[in-house]
PDB file of C-alpha atoms in Angstrom:
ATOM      1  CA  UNK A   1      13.932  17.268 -52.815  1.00 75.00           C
ATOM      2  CA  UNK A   2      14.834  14.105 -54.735  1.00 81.00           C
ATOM      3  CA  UNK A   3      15.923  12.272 -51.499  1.00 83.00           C
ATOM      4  CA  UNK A   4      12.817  13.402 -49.965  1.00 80.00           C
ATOM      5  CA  UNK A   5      10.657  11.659 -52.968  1.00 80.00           C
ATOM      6  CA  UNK A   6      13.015   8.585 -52.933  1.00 81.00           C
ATOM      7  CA  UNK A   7      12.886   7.663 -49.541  1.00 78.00           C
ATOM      8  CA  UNK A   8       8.963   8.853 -49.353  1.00 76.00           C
ATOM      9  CA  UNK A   9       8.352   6.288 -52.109  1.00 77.00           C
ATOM     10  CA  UNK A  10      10.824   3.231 -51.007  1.00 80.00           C
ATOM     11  CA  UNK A  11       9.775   3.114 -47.513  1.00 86.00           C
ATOM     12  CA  UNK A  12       9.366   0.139 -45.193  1.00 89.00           C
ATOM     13  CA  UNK A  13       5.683  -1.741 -45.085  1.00 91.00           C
ATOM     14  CA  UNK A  14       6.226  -1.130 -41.181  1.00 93.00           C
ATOM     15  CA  UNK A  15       6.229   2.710 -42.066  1.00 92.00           C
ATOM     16  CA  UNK A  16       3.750   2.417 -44.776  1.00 92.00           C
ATOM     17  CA  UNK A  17       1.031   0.491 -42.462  1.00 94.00           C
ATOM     18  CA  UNK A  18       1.897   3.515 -39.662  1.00 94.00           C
ATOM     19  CA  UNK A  19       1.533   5.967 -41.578  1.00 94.00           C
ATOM     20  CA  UNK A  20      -1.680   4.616 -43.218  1.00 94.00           C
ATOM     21  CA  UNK A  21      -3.532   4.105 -40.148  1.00 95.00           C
ATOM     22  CA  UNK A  22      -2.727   7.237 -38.412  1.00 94.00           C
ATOM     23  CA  UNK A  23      -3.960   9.120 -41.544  1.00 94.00           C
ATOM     24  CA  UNK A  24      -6.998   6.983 -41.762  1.00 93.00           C
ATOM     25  CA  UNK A  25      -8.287   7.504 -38.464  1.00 93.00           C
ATOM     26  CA  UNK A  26      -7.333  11.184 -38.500  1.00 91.00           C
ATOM     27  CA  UNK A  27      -9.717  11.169 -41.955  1.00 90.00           C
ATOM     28  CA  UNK A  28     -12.082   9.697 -40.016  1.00 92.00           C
ATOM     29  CA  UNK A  29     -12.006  12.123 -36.775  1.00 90.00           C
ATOM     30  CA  UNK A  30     -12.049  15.002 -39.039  1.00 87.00           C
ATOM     31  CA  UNK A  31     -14.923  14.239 -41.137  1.00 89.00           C
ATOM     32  CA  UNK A  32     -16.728  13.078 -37.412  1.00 90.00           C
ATOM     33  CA  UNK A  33     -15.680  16.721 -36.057  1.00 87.00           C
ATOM     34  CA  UNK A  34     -16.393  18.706 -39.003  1.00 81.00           C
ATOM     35  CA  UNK A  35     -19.073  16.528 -40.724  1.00 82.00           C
ATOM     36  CA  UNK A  36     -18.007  17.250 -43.981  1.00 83.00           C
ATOM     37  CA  UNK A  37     -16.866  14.572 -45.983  1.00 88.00           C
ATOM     38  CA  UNK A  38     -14.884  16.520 -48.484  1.00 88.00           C
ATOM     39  CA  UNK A  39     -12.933  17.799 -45.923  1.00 87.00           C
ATOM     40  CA  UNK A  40     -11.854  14.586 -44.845  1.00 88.00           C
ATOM     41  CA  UNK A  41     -10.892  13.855 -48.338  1.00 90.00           C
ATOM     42  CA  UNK A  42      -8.460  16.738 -48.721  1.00 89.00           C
ATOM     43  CA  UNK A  43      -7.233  16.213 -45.187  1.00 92.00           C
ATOM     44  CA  UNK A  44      -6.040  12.650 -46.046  1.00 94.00           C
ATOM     45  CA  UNK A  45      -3.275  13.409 -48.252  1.00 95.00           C
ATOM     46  CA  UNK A  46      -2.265  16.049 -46.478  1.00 95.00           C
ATOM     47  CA  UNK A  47      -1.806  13.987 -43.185  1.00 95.00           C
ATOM     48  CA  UNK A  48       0.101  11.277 -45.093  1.00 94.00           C
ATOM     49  CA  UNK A  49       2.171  13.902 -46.492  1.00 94.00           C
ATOM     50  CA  UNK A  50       2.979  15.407 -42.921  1.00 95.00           C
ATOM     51  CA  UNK A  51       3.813  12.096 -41.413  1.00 94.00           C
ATOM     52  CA  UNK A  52       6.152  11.115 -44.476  1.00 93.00           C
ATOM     53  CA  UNK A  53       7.666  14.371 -43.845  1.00 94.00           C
ATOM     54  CA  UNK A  54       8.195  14.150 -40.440  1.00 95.00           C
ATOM     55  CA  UNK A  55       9.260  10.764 -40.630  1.00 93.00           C
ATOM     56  CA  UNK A  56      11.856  11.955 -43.529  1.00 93.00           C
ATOM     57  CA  UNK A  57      12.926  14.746 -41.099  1.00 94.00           C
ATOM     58  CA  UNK A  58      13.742  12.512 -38.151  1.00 94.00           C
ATOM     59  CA  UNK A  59      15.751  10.212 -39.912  1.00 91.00           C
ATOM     60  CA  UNK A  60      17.738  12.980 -42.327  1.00 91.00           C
ATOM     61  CA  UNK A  61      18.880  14.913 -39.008  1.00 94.00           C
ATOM     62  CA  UNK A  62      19.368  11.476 -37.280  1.00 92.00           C
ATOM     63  CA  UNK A  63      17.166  12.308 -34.193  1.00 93.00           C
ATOM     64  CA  UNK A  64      15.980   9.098 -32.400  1.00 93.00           C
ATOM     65  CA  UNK A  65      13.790   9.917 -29.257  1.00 93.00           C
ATOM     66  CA  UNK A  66      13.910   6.108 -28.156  1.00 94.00           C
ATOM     67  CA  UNK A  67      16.628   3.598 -29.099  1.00 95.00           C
ATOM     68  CA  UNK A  68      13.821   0.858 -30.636  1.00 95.00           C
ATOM     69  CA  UNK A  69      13.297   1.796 -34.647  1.00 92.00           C
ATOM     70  CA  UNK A  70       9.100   1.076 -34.442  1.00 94.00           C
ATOM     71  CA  UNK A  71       8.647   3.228 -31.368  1.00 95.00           C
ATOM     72  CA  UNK A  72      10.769   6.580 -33.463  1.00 95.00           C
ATOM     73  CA  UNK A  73       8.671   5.728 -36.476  1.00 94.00           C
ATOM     74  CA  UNK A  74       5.408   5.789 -34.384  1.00 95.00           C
ATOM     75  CA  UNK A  75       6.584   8.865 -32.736  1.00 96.00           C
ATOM     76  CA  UNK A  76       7.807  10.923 -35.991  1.00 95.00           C
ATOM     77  CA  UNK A  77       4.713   9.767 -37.943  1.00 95.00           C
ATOM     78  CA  UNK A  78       2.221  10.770 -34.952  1.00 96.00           C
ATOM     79  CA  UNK A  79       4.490  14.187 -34.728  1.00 97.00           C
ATOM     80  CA  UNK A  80       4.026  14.533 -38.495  1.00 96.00           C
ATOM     81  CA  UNK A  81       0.425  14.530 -38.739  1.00 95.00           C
ATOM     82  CA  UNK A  82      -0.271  16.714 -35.467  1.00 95.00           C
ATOM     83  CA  UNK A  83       1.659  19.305 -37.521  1.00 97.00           C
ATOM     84  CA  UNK A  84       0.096  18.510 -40.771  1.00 96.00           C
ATOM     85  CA  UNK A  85      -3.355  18.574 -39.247  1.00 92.00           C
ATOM     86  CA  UNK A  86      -2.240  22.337 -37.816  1.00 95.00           C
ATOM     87  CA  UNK A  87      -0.974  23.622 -40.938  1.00 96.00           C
ATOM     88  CA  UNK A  88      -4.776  22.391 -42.423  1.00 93.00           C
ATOM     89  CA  UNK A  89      -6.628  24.075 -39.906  1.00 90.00           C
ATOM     90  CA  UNK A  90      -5.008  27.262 -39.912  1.00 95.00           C
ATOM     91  CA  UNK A  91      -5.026  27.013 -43.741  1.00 94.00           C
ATOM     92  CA  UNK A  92      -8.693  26.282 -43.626  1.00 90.00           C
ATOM     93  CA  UNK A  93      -9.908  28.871 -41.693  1.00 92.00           C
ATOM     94  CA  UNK A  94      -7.651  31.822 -43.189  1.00 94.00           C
ATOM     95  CA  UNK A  95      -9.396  30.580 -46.421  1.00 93.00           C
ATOM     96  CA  UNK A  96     -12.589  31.386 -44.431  1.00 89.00           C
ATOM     97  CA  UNK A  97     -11.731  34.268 -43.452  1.00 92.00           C
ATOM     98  CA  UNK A  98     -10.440  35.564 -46.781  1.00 91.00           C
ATOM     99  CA  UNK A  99     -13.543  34.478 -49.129  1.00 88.00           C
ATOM    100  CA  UNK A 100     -16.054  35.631 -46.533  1.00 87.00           C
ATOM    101  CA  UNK A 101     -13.979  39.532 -47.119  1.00 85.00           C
ATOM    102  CA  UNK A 102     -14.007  38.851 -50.697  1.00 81.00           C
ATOM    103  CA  UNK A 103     -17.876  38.073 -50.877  1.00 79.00           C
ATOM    104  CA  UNK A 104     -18.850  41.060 -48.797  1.00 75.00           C
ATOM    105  CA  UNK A 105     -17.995  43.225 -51.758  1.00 73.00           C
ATOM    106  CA  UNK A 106     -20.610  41.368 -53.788  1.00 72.00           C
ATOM    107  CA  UNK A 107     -23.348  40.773 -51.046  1.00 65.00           C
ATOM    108  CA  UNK A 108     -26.713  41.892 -52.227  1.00 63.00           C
ATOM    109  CA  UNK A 109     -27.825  45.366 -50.933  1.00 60.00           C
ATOM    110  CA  UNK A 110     -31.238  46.194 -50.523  1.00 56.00           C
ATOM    111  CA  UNK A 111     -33.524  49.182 -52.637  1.00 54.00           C
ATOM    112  CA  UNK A 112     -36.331  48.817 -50.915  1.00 54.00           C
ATOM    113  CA  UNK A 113     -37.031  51.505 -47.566  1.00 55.00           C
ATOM    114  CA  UNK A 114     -39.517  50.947 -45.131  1.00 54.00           C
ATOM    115  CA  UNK A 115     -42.583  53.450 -45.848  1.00 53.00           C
ATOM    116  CA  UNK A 116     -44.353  55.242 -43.346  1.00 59.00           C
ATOM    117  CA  UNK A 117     -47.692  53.078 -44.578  1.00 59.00           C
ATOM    118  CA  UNK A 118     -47.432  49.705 -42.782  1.00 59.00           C
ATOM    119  CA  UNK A 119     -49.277  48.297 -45.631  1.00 60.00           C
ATOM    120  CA  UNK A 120     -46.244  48.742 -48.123  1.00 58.00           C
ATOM    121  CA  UNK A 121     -42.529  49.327 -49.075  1.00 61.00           C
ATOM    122  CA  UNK A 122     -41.375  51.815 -51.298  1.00 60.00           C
ATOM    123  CA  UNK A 123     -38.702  51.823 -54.235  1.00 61.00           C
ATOM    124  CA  UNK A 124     -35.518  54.299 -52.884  1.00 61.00           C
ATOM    125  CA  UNK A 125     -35.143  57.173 -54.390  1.00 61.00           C
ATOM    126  CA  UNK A 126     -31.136  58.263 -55.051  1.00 59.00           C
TER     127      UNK A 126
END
């Protein structure tokens, strides 16, 4: 874990300046798809931290799709945030999923019955 924060914090401008504009525009996508700004917000650091990550991973297992050094960085950043931006959505939406169960137990339930006048409701008798 401590290589993982050293070489996340010592890394190249080139890196830093990839990684930086593939999270910005992918902040900037997701707020234009979701239209919420917040979510954009959260999303950012999360994308940075999936395309330092992948961009860790490449070079600890010494994997090197092309032989040029810019291209691998491109590719293992790009990589990075694809999976980062996967892990958000599916984190998102199980959050959905879970609050909207949780607030069903405290959803409002109604006392009031239809009557057989028209003109009125009636209180429900238990």
């Amino acid at each position: 874990m401590s290589d993982f924060l050293h070489q996340a914090i010592t890394v190249d401008t080139y890196t830093l300046v990839v990684v930086a504009l593939l999270s910005g525009w992918g902040g900037v996508l997701t707020m234009q798809v979701l239209s919420r700004t917040m979510l954009a917000v959260i999303f950012v650091p999360g994308l940075v931290f999936g395309a330092l990550t992948a961009n860790y991973l490449f070079n600890a297992y010494h994997f090197y799709p092309t032989p040029d050094r810019e291209v691998n960085v491109v590719i293992a950043c790009t990589l990075g945030l694809i999976a980062a931006l996967l892990v958000l959505l599916v984190s998102l939406r199980l959050m959905a999923i879970v609050s909207t169960l949780f607030l069903q137990n405290y959803a409002f339930k109604s006392d009031m019955v239809q009557a057989p006048s028209p003109y009125g409701r009636q209180i429900r008798r238990v």
